[in-house]
Amino acid sequence: MNKKFVLDKGVFRILYEKYKQYLLPIGILCISVVLINQLLIPQFNDFLSTKEEEDEYRQSNEILRNNLNFLTNLDTTVLGEQVGIVSTALPVDKDFEGVLTSISSAAVATNVSLDDFTFNVGELSSGSATLTKERLPTIRINLTLRGTVPAIKEYINNVSKRFPLIEISKLESSSGITTATVSFYYRPFSTVTINEKAPIQPLSQSQIELINTLLEWQKESPIFTSSLSQEELEAQLPALINPSENIEVEVIEEASPSAPIVSITP
Amino acid sequence: MSDGINLLSRKTREQPVTRNYLLPFRIISFGLLMVVFLASLVLFVLKLQSPLESLKREEQSLLNNISVLDQKRGQYAFLNDRLKNISEILKTRPAFSEVLDTFSTIIPAGVNLSGISLDKKTAKVTFESNNLTEINNMLEATIALMQNDTTFAQRVALDELNYDNRRQVYSVAVLIDIE
């Protein structure tokens, strides 16, 4: 017998009558699934992201709190002195006065006669476009000195511990006459951009030792000229600081072969 | 065929089976709805109790407090920057004075330092004496210095050995490789 199946109103009625008890649980189940997908999972993800955000804020606040404590406890006077020392050791501009004072006072201290000298200063302006970031700019000076060889040795020793910092790139001493090529380092101001949420690290042991060494050199030098006064530095710093980015270092002018610049990226 | 003939009707046989499935099905569906409701409620309450807003306020307050100390922070950043650069300079510049100082300590009496020539990473030191034995002592002291102090120099080489007949003086030039 080949009966034709017809899906009509009657069939639906029979099916409804037979399975109507299942309709409510199925509907509830469907609603539950929809709620899970549309409400619960997003709500859970939102909760997780809130937790992550909370952790980030906690860490960030911890860093900020430490930074605040560190800066609050930082002795302004000591910091000012340290800034004074380093800005004299490595001036922000071409410190001709400091350079002349250094080479001549070293000559006086070591009984060496300073004959003549020539400056190779490079550009007098400080346009940043022509400069590379890899090296520190220098002022190069050719010196002629008269003195005994031990005195010249003393002169090298003495002038190496004076400010601004120098590098002797060439020296020839013979028969009482010495010619030397000396490079004085300087480092122009650059835009210092500070990331507010980066932890401020206290000075490392090696940095403290370096400051102490510079302090000793400063004491040994009978004539000490500061290339930048505290007031000048303070006046210039706000304009050089931009919050919430990384510190960028721009170097200006003629390069020295052995002093790569260190970029600060806190 | 009449259903009444069978003692156990088809209808009554299927009903208990249907009920057996229906009850757990209802429990599961209602239970799931309740779980969804409760979970959603718990998450909502947890989010309401989140300290995020207070953390944001605290951060803003800390930032405000720090901004007062921007001047100090700038100075400290400047100090750090200079120290890094100075450290690089001192690390990379040739240690001529240290080498010459060390070398001076081994020069015996009767030997004079007569010439210095410095070029990048090399120091040429010339010393003289009218006594060849003193020159020999000087060379032996140099070798001993190299053996004992490995940080002194990478290489020390005898560059020249001359005798000035007019002054009757021996002179020796030593090349010191600083790096």
Short mmCIF file of C-alpha atoms in Angstrom, two decimals:
data_model
loop_
_atom_site.label_atom_id
_atom_site.label_comp_id
_atom_site.label_asym_id
_atom_site.label_seq_id
_atom_site.Cartn_x
_atom_site.Cartn_y
_atom_site.Cartn_z
CA MET A 1 0.00 0.00 0.00
CA ASN A 2 1.43 3.29 -0.97
CA LYS A 3 -0.01 6.04 1.23
CA LYS A 4 0.92 9.61 0.55
CA PHE A 5 2.07 11.55 3.64
CA VAL A 6 0.45 14.98 3.86
CA LEU A 7 1.82 17.62 6.25
CA ASP A 8 -1.33 19.50 7.04
CA LYS A 9 -2.97 21.21 9.99
CA GLY A 10 -4.07 17.94 11.41
CA VAL A 11 -0.56 16.57 11.53
CA PHE A 12 0.64 19.67 13.36
CA ARG A 13 -2.19 19.39 15.81
CA ILE A 14 -1.32 15.77 16.50
CA LEU A 15 2.37 16.62 16.93
CA TYR A 16 1.51 19.56 19.19
CA GLU A 17 -0.78 17.42 21.31
CA LYS A 18 1.87 14.76 21.55
CA TYR A 19 4.90 16.98 22.39
CA LYS A 20 3.37 20.09 23.96
CA GLN A 21 4.90 19.23 27.31
CA TYR A 22 8.36 19.62 25.79
CA LEU A 23 7.76 23.03 24.32
CA LEU A 24 8.29 25.04 27.48
CA PRO A 25 11.55 23.34 28.52
CA ILE A 26 12.83 23.63 24.95
CA GLY A 27 11.92 27.32 24.88
CA ILE A 28 13.63 27.89 28.22
CA LEU A 29 16.67 26.01 27.02
CA CYS A 30 16.80 28.13 23.88
CA ILE A 31 16.46 31.32 25.91
CA SER A 32 19.20 30.10 28.24
CA VAL A 33 21.53 29.42 25.33
CA VAL A 34 20.79 32.84 23.86
CA LEU A 35 21.37 34.46 27.23
CA ILE A 36 24.65 32.59 27.64
CA ASN A 37 25.86 33.74 24.23
CA GLN A 38 24.54 37.25 24.27
CA LEU A 39 24.77 38.16 27.93
CA LEU A 40 26.74 35.83 30.12
CA ILE A 41 29.84 35.34 27.93
CA PRO A 42 30.22 39.07 27.15
CA GLN A 43 29.56 39.84 30.81
CA PHE A 44 32.24 37.33 31.82
CA ASN A 45 34.72 38.72 29.29
CA ASP A 46 33.94 42.19 30.53
CA PHE A 47 34.53 41.03 34.07
CA LEU A 48 37.89 39.51 33.10
CA SER A 49 38.96 42.64 31.27
CA THR A 50 37.92 44.74 34.26
CA LYS A 51 40.07 42.52 36.45
CA GLU A 52 43.00 42.91 34.07
CA GLU A 53 42.47 46.64 34.00
CA GLU A 54 42.36 46.68 37.78
CA ASP A 55 45.68 44.80 37.90
CA GLU A 56 47.21 47.23 35.43
CA TYR A 57 46.00 50.19 37.44
CA ARG A 58 47.27 48.60 40.65
CA GLN A 59 50.71 48.05 39.12
CA SER A 60 50.73 51.49 37.55
CA ASN A 61 49.65 53.11 40.83
CA GLU A 62 52.32 51.17 42.68
CA ILE A 63 54.93 52.52 40.26
CA LEU A 64 53.52 56.03 40.54
CA ARG A 65 53.50 55.77 44.35
CA ASN A 66 57.12 54.59 44.33
CA ASN A 67 58.05 57.36 41.90
CA LEU A 68 56.32 59.91 44.08
CA ASN A 69 58.10 58.63 47.19
CA PHE A 70 61.40 58.58 45.37
CA LEU A 71 61.02 62.11 44.04
CA THR A 72 59.74 63.42 47.36
CA ASN A 73 62.72 61.94 49.21
CA LEU A 74 65.20 63.12 46.58
CA ASP A 75 67.33 65.80 48.15
CA THR A 76 67.07 68.86 45.91
CA THR A 77 70.41 70.24 47.07
CA VAL A 78 72.30 67.00 46.43
CA LEU A 79 70.55 66.58 43.09
CA GLY A 80 71.43 70.14 42.14
CA GLU A 81 75.09 69.54 43.03
CA GLN A 82 75.17 66.32 41.05
CA VAL A 83 73.55 68.00 38.06
CA GLY A 84 76.11 70.78 38.37
CA ILE A 85 79.00 68.30 38.34
CA VAL A 86 77.76 66.30 35.35
CA SER A 87 76.83 69.38 33.35
CA THR A 88 80.34 70.71 33.90
CA ALA A 89 81.95 67.38 33.03
CA LEU A 90 79.82 67.12 29.92
CA PRO A 91 78.60 70.62 29.05
CA VAL A 92 75.44 71.34 27.14
CA ASP A 93 77.20 73.65 24.72
CA LYS A 94 80.67 74.51 23.46
CA ASP A 95 82.22 75.60 26.70
CA PHE A 96 85.23 77.48 25.33
CA GLU A 97 85.92 79.11 28.65
CA GLY A 98 85.92 75.76 30.41
CA VAL A 99 88.14 74.22 27.74
CA LEU A 100 90.71 77.03 27.88
CA THR A 101 90.66 77.01 31.66
CA SER A 102 91.16 73.26 31.70
CA ILE A 103 94.11 73.09 29.31
CA SER A 104 95.86 76.13 30.75
CA SER A 105 95.38 75.26 34.41
CA ALA A 106 96.58 71.71 33.75
CA ALA A 107 99.67 73.24 32.13
CA VAL A 108 100.26 75.47 35.14
CA ALA A 109 99.76 72.57 37.54
CA THR A 110 102.27 70.34 35.78
CA ASN A 111 104.94 72.92 34.84
CA VAL A 112 104.26 72.59 31.17
CA SER A 113 104.35 75.59 28.92
CA LEU A 114 101.36 75.93 26.64
CA ASP A 115 102.58 77.43 23.38
CA ASP A 116 99.82 77.72 20.84
CA PHE A 117 96.61 75.97 20.11
CA THR A 118 93.99 75.86 17.38
CA PHE A 119 90.32 75.07 17.74
CA ASN A 120 88.36 73.00 15.26
CA VAL A 121 84.92 73.77 16.55
CA GLY A 122 82.75 72.80 13.64
CA GLU A 123 79.51 74.69 13.14
CA LEU A 124 78.79 77.44 15.59
CA SER A 125 75.06 76.97 15.31
CA SER A 126 73.40 73.93 16.75
CA GLY A 127 71.00 72.85 14.06
CA SER A 128 69.97 69.31 14.75
CA ALA A 129 69.20 68.25 11.21
CA THR A 130 72.76 67.48 10.18
CA LEU A 131 73.65 65.38 13.18
CA THR A 132 73.76 61.69 13.80
CA LYS A 133 72.55 60.17 17.01
CA GLU A 134 75.37 57.71 17.35
CA ARG A 135 78.08 59.98 18.57
CA LEU A 136 78.71 62.86 20.90
CA PRO A 137 79.88 66.10 19.38
CA THR A 138 83.33 67.36 20.29
CA ILE A 139 85.54 70.40 20.11
CA ARG A 140 88.92 69.36 18.72
CA ILE A 141 92.02 71.31 19.72
CA ASN A 142 95.59 70.98 18.50
CA LEU A 143 98.01 71.91 21.27
CA THR A 144 101.72 72.57 21.35
CA LEU A 145 103.30 72.09 24.73
CA ARG A 146 106.82 72.54 26.02
CA GLY A 147 108.08 70.49 28.92
CA THR A 148 109.94 67.40 29.94
CA VAL A 149 108.46 64.02 29.10
CA PRO A 150 107.57 63.23 32.73
CA ALA A 151 105.87 66.63 32.89
CA ILE A 152 103.94 65.85 29.73
CA LYS A 153 102.92 62.54 31.25
CA GLU A 154 101.69 64.45 34.29
CA TYR A 155 99.90 66.87 31.99
CA ILE A 156 98.05 64.01 30.27
CA ASN A 157 97.15 62.61 33.65
CA ASN A 158 96.03 65.98 34.96
CA VAL A 159 94.03 67.12 31.97
CA SER A 160 92.24 63.75 31.78
CA LYS A 161 90.76 64.45 35.19
CA ARG A 162 89.52 67.92 34.41
CA PHE A 163 86.23 69.23 33.18
CA PRO A 164 84.98 69.30 30.47
CA LEU A 165 85.94 65.70 29.80
CA ILE A 166 88.49 65.16 27.09
CA GLU A 167 89.97 62.46 24.94
CA ILE A 168 93.56 62.64 23.75
CA SER A 169 93.42 61.25 20.27
CA LYS A 170 97.05 61.91 19.30
CA LEU A 171 100.20 63.02 21.07
CA GLU A 172 103.82 63.25 19.97
CA SER A 173 106.45 64.23 22.47
CA SER A 174 110.07 64.56 21.59
CA SER A 175 112.96 66.91 22.39
CA GLY A 176 110.89 68.95 24.79
CA ILE A 177 108.14 69.80 22.30
CA THR A 178 104.84 68.00 22.36
CA THR A 179 102.01 68.27 19.91
CA ALA A 180 98.67 66.88 20.95
CA THR A 181 95.19 66.58 19.51
CA VAL A 182 92.59 66.77 22.22
CA SER A 183 88.82 66.43 21.88
CA PHE A 184 86.48 67.99 24.40
CA TYR A 185 83.05 66.46 24.64
CA TYR A 186 79.81 68.32 24.96
CA ARG A 187 76.23 67.32 24.59
CA PRO A 188 73.51 69.78 23.61
CA PHE A 189 70.18 69.84 25.31
CA SER A 190 67.69 67.55 23.70
CA THR A 191 63.99 67.05 24.14
CA VAL A 192 63.55 64.83 27.11
CA THR A 193 60.19 63.15 27.04
CA ILE A 194 59.21 61.35 30.18
CA ASN A 195 56.93 58.36 30.45
CA GLU A 196 54.95 59.10 33.59
CA LYS A 197 54.25 55.45 34.30
CA ALA A 198 57.80 54.22 33.89
CA PRO A 199 59.47 53.41 37.19
CA ILE A 200 62.21 55.81 38.21
CA GLN A 201 65.29 53.79 38.99
CA PRO A 202 67.56 55.08 41.73
CA LEU A 203 71.16 55.68 40.76
CA SER A 204 73.06 52.44 40.46
CA GLN A 205 76.19 51.73 42.46
CA SER A 206 78.35 52.34 39.39
CA GLN A 207 76.63 55.68 38.77
CA ILE A 208 77.20 56.73 42.38
CA GLU A 209 80.84 55.70 42.07
CA LEU A 210 81.09 57.71 38.87
CA ILE A 211 79.67 60.79 40.58
CA ASN A 212 82.15 60.32 43.43
CA THR A 213 85.01 60.03 40.92
CA LEU A 214 83.84 63.20 39.17
CA LEU A 215 83.56 64.90 42.55
CA GLU A 216 87.17 63.94 43.36
CA TRP A 217 88.31 65.25 39.99
CA GLN A 218 86.42 68.44 40.61
CA LYS A 219 88.13 68.87 43.98
CA GLU A 220 91.53 68.18 42.44
CA SER A 221 90.98 70.81 39.79
CA PRO A 222 92.00 74.13 41.31
CA ILE A 223 89.83 76.10 38.91
CA PHE A 224 86.34 74.93 38.44
CA THR A 225 83.89 76.56 36.12
CA SER A 226 80.37 75.39 35.89
CA SER A 227 79.10 75.42 32.36
CA LEU A 228 75.49 75.72 33.44
CA SER A 229 74.13 77.26 36.58
CA GLN A 230 71.39 75.60 38.54
CA GLU A 231 69.00 78.42 37.67
CA GLU A 232 69.78 78.14 33.97
CA LEU A 233 69.19 74.40 34.03
CA GLU A 234 65.94 74.73 35.94
CA ALA A 235 64.78 77.40 33.54
CA GLN A 236 65.48 75.19 30.55
CA LEU A 237 64.20 71.88 31.85
CA PRO A 238 60.42 72.45 31.73
CA ALA A 239 60.61 73.32 28.07
CA LEU A 240 62.56 70.17 27.41
CA ILE A 241 60.21 67.77 29.12
CA ASN A 242 57.14 66.31 27.47
CA PRO A 243 55.15 63.86 29.52
CA SER A 244 53.91 60.41 28.53
CA GLU A 245 56.33 59.48 25.81
CA ASN A 246 59.80 58.06 25.68
CA ILE A 247 62.93 60.05 26.21
CA GLU A 248 64.41 61.00 22.89
CA VAL A 249 67.96 62.06 22.51
CA GLU A 250 69.05 64.25 19.69
CA VAL A 251 72.70 64.90 19.12
CA ILE A 252 74.03 67.86 17.35
CA GLU A 253 77.08 68.42 15.23
CA GLU A 254 80.48 66.96 14.64
CA ALA A 255 81.04 63.45 15.90
CA SER A 256 83.70 61.85 18.03
CA PRO A 257 84.73 58.31 17.11
CA SER A 258 84.42 56.67 20.47
CA ALA A 259 81.45 58.02 22.30
CA PRO A 260 78.18 56.54 21.18
CA ILE A 261 75.09 58.16 22.52
CA VAL A 262 72.87 56.25 24.84
CA SER A 263 69.20 56.76 24.22
CA ILE A 264 67.06 56.73 27.29
CA THR A 265 63.85 54.82 26.93
CA PRO A 266 62.20 54.35 30.26
CA MET B 1 -8.04 -3.26 14.95
CA SER B 2 -9.43 -2.02 18.23
CA ASP B 3 -7.15 -0.89 21.03
CA GLY B 4 -9.54 -2.22 23.55
CA ILE B 5 -8.62 -5.79 22.78
CA ASN B 6 -5.10 -5.35 24.17
CA LEU B 7 -4.86 -5.41 27.92
CA LEU B 8 -1.97 -2.97 27.93
CA SER B 9 -2.81 -0.21 25.55
CA ARG B 10 -0.19 1.34 23.32
CA LYS B 11 -0.90 4.76 24.85
CA THR B 12 -0.34 3.64 28.45
CA ARG B 13 2.90 1.86 27.48
CA GLU B 14 4.46 5.03 25.95
CA GLN B 15 3.39 7.57 28.61
CA PRO B 16 5.76 6.54 31.45
CA VAL B 17 8.73 6.65 29.03
CA THR B 18 7.77 10.18 27.96
CA ARG B 19 7.45 11.30 31.57
CA ASN B 20 10.81 9.80 32.40
CA TYR B 21 12.48 12.08 29.84
CA LEU B 22 10.35 15.08 30.50
CA LEU B 23 11.17 15.58 34.15
CA PRO B 24 14.98 15.69 33.81
CA PHE B 25 14.57 17.80 30.71
CA ARG B 26 12.49 20.32 32.65
CA ILE B 27 14.93 20.27 35.55
CA ILE B 28 17.87 20.83 33.22
CA SER B 29 16.23 23.66 31.31
CA PHE B 30 15.00 25.49 34.42
CA GLY B 31 18.26 24.79 36.18
CA LEU B 32 20.23 26.23 33.29
CA LEU B 33 18.08 29.33 33.27
CA MET B 34 18.61 29.75 36.99
CA VAL B 35 22.36 29.22 36.62
CA VAL B 36 22.49 31.82 33.85
CA PHE B 37 20.48 34.22 35.96
CA LEU B 38 22.58 33.67 39.07
CA ALA B 39 25.88 33.81 37.20
CA SER B 40 24.84 37.01 35.50
CA LEU B 41 23.74 38.46 38.84
CA VAL B 42 27.00 37.47 40.52
CA LEU B 43 29.06 38.98 37.69
CA PHE B 44 26.99 42.15 37.83
CA VAL B 45 27.48 42.45 41.59
CA LEU B 46 31.21 41.72 41.28
CA LYS B 47 31.56 44.39 38.64
CA LEU B 48 29.65 46.83 40.80
CA GLN B 49 32.10 46.16 43.61
CA SER B 50 35.12 46.57 41.35
CA PRO B 51 37.61 49.13 42.71
CA LEU B 52 38.45 50.28 39.17
CA GLU B 53 36.97 53.73 39.58
CA SER B 54 38.77 54.34 42.86
CA LEU B 55 42.00 53.09 41.25
CA LYS B 56 41.51 55.55 38.40
CA ARG B 57 40.93 58.36 40.88
CA GLU B 58 44.01 57.31 42.83
CA GLU B 59 46.08 57.31 39.65
CA GLN B 60 44.90 60.77 38.73
CA SER B 61 45.70 62.00 42.20
CA LEU B 62 49.18 60.44 42.05
CA LEU B 63 49.80 61.96 38.63
CA ASN B 64 48.78 65.35 39.95
CA ASN B 65 51.13 64.98 42.89
CA ILE B 66 53.98 63.88 40.64
CA SER B 67 53.41 66.74 38.23
CA VAL B 68 54.32 69.10 41.07
CA LEU B 69 57.71 67.38 41.12
CA ASP B 70 58.26 67.54 37.34
CA GLN B 71 61.15 69.92 37.77
CA LYS B 72 62.94 67.46 40.02
CA ARG B 73 62.13 64.60 37.73
CA GLY B 74 63.51 66.49 34.77
CA GLN B 75 66.72 67.18 36.64
CA TYR B 76 66.98 63.53 37.58
CA ALA B 77 66.42 62.45 33.96
CA PHE B 78 69.07 64.96 32.90
CA LEU B 79 71.47 63.59 35.51
CA ASN B 80 70.87 60.02 34.36
CA ASP B 81 71.36 60.97 30.74
CA ARG B 82 74.64 62.77 31.46
CA LEU B 83 75.89 59.95 33.66
CA LYS B 84 75.26 57.41 30.92
CA ASN B 85 77.13 59.54 28.42
CA ILE B 86 80.01 60.29 30.78
CA SER B 87 80.26 56.61 31.62
CA GLU B 88 80.47 55.82 27.89
CA ILE B 89 83.14 58.45 27.38
CA LEU B 90 85.26 57.16 30.25
CA LYS B 91 84.77 53.58 29.12
CA THR B 92 85.73 54.21 25.52
CA ARG B 93 88.48 56.78 25.77
CA PRO B 94 92.00 55.33 25.72
CA ALA B 95 93.43 54.96 29.20
CA PHE B 96 96.75 56.60 28.32
CA SER B 97 97.29 58.21 31.70
CA GLU B 98 96.61 54.96 33.60
CA VAL B 99 98.98 53.01 31.36
CA LEU B 100 101.70 55.64 31.65
CA ASP B 101 101.21 55.75 35.41
CA THR B 102 101.56 52.00 35.67
CA PHE B 103 104.54 52.04 33.36
CA SER B 104 106.23 54.75 35.42
CA THR B 105 106.17 52.56 38.51
CA ILE B 106 108.55 50.05 36.92
CA ILE B 107 111.08 52.54 35.59
CA PRO B 108 114.19 52.00 37.67
CA ALA B 109 116.51 54.76 38.83
CA GLY B 110 118.98 55.60 36.10
CA VAL B 111 116.42 55.18 33.32
CA ASN B 112 114.70 58.29 31.99
CA LEU B 113 111.47 58.65 30.11
CA SER B 114 112.51 60.47 26.96
CA GLY B 115 109.53 60.30 24.63
CA ILE B 116 105.82 59.56 24.50
CA SER B 117 103.76 59.05 21.40
CA LEU B 118 100.08 58.30 21.67
CA ASP B 119 97.91 57.37 18.76
CA LYS B 120 94.38 56.03 19.19
CA LYS B 121 94.93 52.72 20.90
CA THR B 122 98.70 52.60 20.98
CA ALA B 123 101.20 54.26 23.26
CA LYS B 124 104.85 54.39 22.28
CA VAL B 125 107.10 55.06 25.23
CA THR B 126 110.79 55.78 24.76
CA PHE B 127 113.19 55.60 27.66
CA GLU B 128 116.96 55.95 27.79
CA SER B 129 119.89 55.19 30.00
CA ASN B 130 123.64 55.12 29.73
CA ASN B 131 123.67 51.74 31.40
CA LEU B 132 122.64 48.73 29.32
CA THR B 133 122.01 46.67 32.45
CA GLU B 134 119.41 49.20 33.57
CA ILE B 135 117.78 48.98 30.15
CA ASN B 136 117.71 45.22 30.53
CA ASN B 137 116.19 45.53 34.01
CA MET B 138 113.58 47.84 32.56
CA LEU B 139 112.65 45.34 29.84
CA GLU B 140 112.49 42.49 32.34
CA ALA B 141 110.28 44.61 34.60
CA THR B 142 108.02 45.30 31.61
CA ILE B 143 107.70 41.57 30.89
CA ALA B 144 106.97 40.90 34.56
CA LEU B 145 104.35 43.65 34.55
CA MET B 146 102.63 42.12 31.52
CA GLN B 147 102.61 38.70 33.18
CA ASN B 148 101.34 39.94 36.54
CA ASP B 149 98.87 42.58 35.45
CA THR B 150 96.72 41.29 32.63
CA THR B 151 94.67 44.50 32.59
CA PHE B 152 97.72 46.66 31.90
CA ALA B 153 97.82 46.20 28.13
CA GLN B 154 96.95 43.75 25.41
CA ARG B 155 100.44 43.64 23.97
CA VAL B 156 103.80 45.20 24.63
CA ALA B 157 106.39 45.10 21.88
CA LEU B 158 109.97 46.30 21.64
CA ASP B 159 109.90 48.84 18.84
CA GLU B 160 113.41 50.27 18.75
CA LEU B 161 116.72 49.84 20.49
CA ASN B 162 119.25 52.55 19.67
CA TYR B 163 122.63 53.68 20.86
CA ASP B 164 123.53 57.35 20.64
CA ASN B 165 127.29 57.39 20.34
CA ARG B 166 127.55 61.12 20.83
CA ARG B 167 125.63 61.15 24.09
CA GLN B 168 126.61 57.54 24.90
CA VAL B 169 123.04 56.74 25.73
CA TYR B 170 120.95 53.66 24.97
CA SER B 171 117.36 54.29 24.11
CA VAL B 172 114.55 51.76 23.88
CA ALA B 173 111.08 52.37 22.47
CA VAL B 174 108.26 50.15 23.62
CA LEU B 175 104.87 49.91 21.91
CA ILE B 176 101.94 49.34 24.21
CA ASP B 177 98.61 48.25 22.75
CA ILE B 178 95.98 49.62 25.07
CA GLU B 179 93.14 47.66 23.53
#
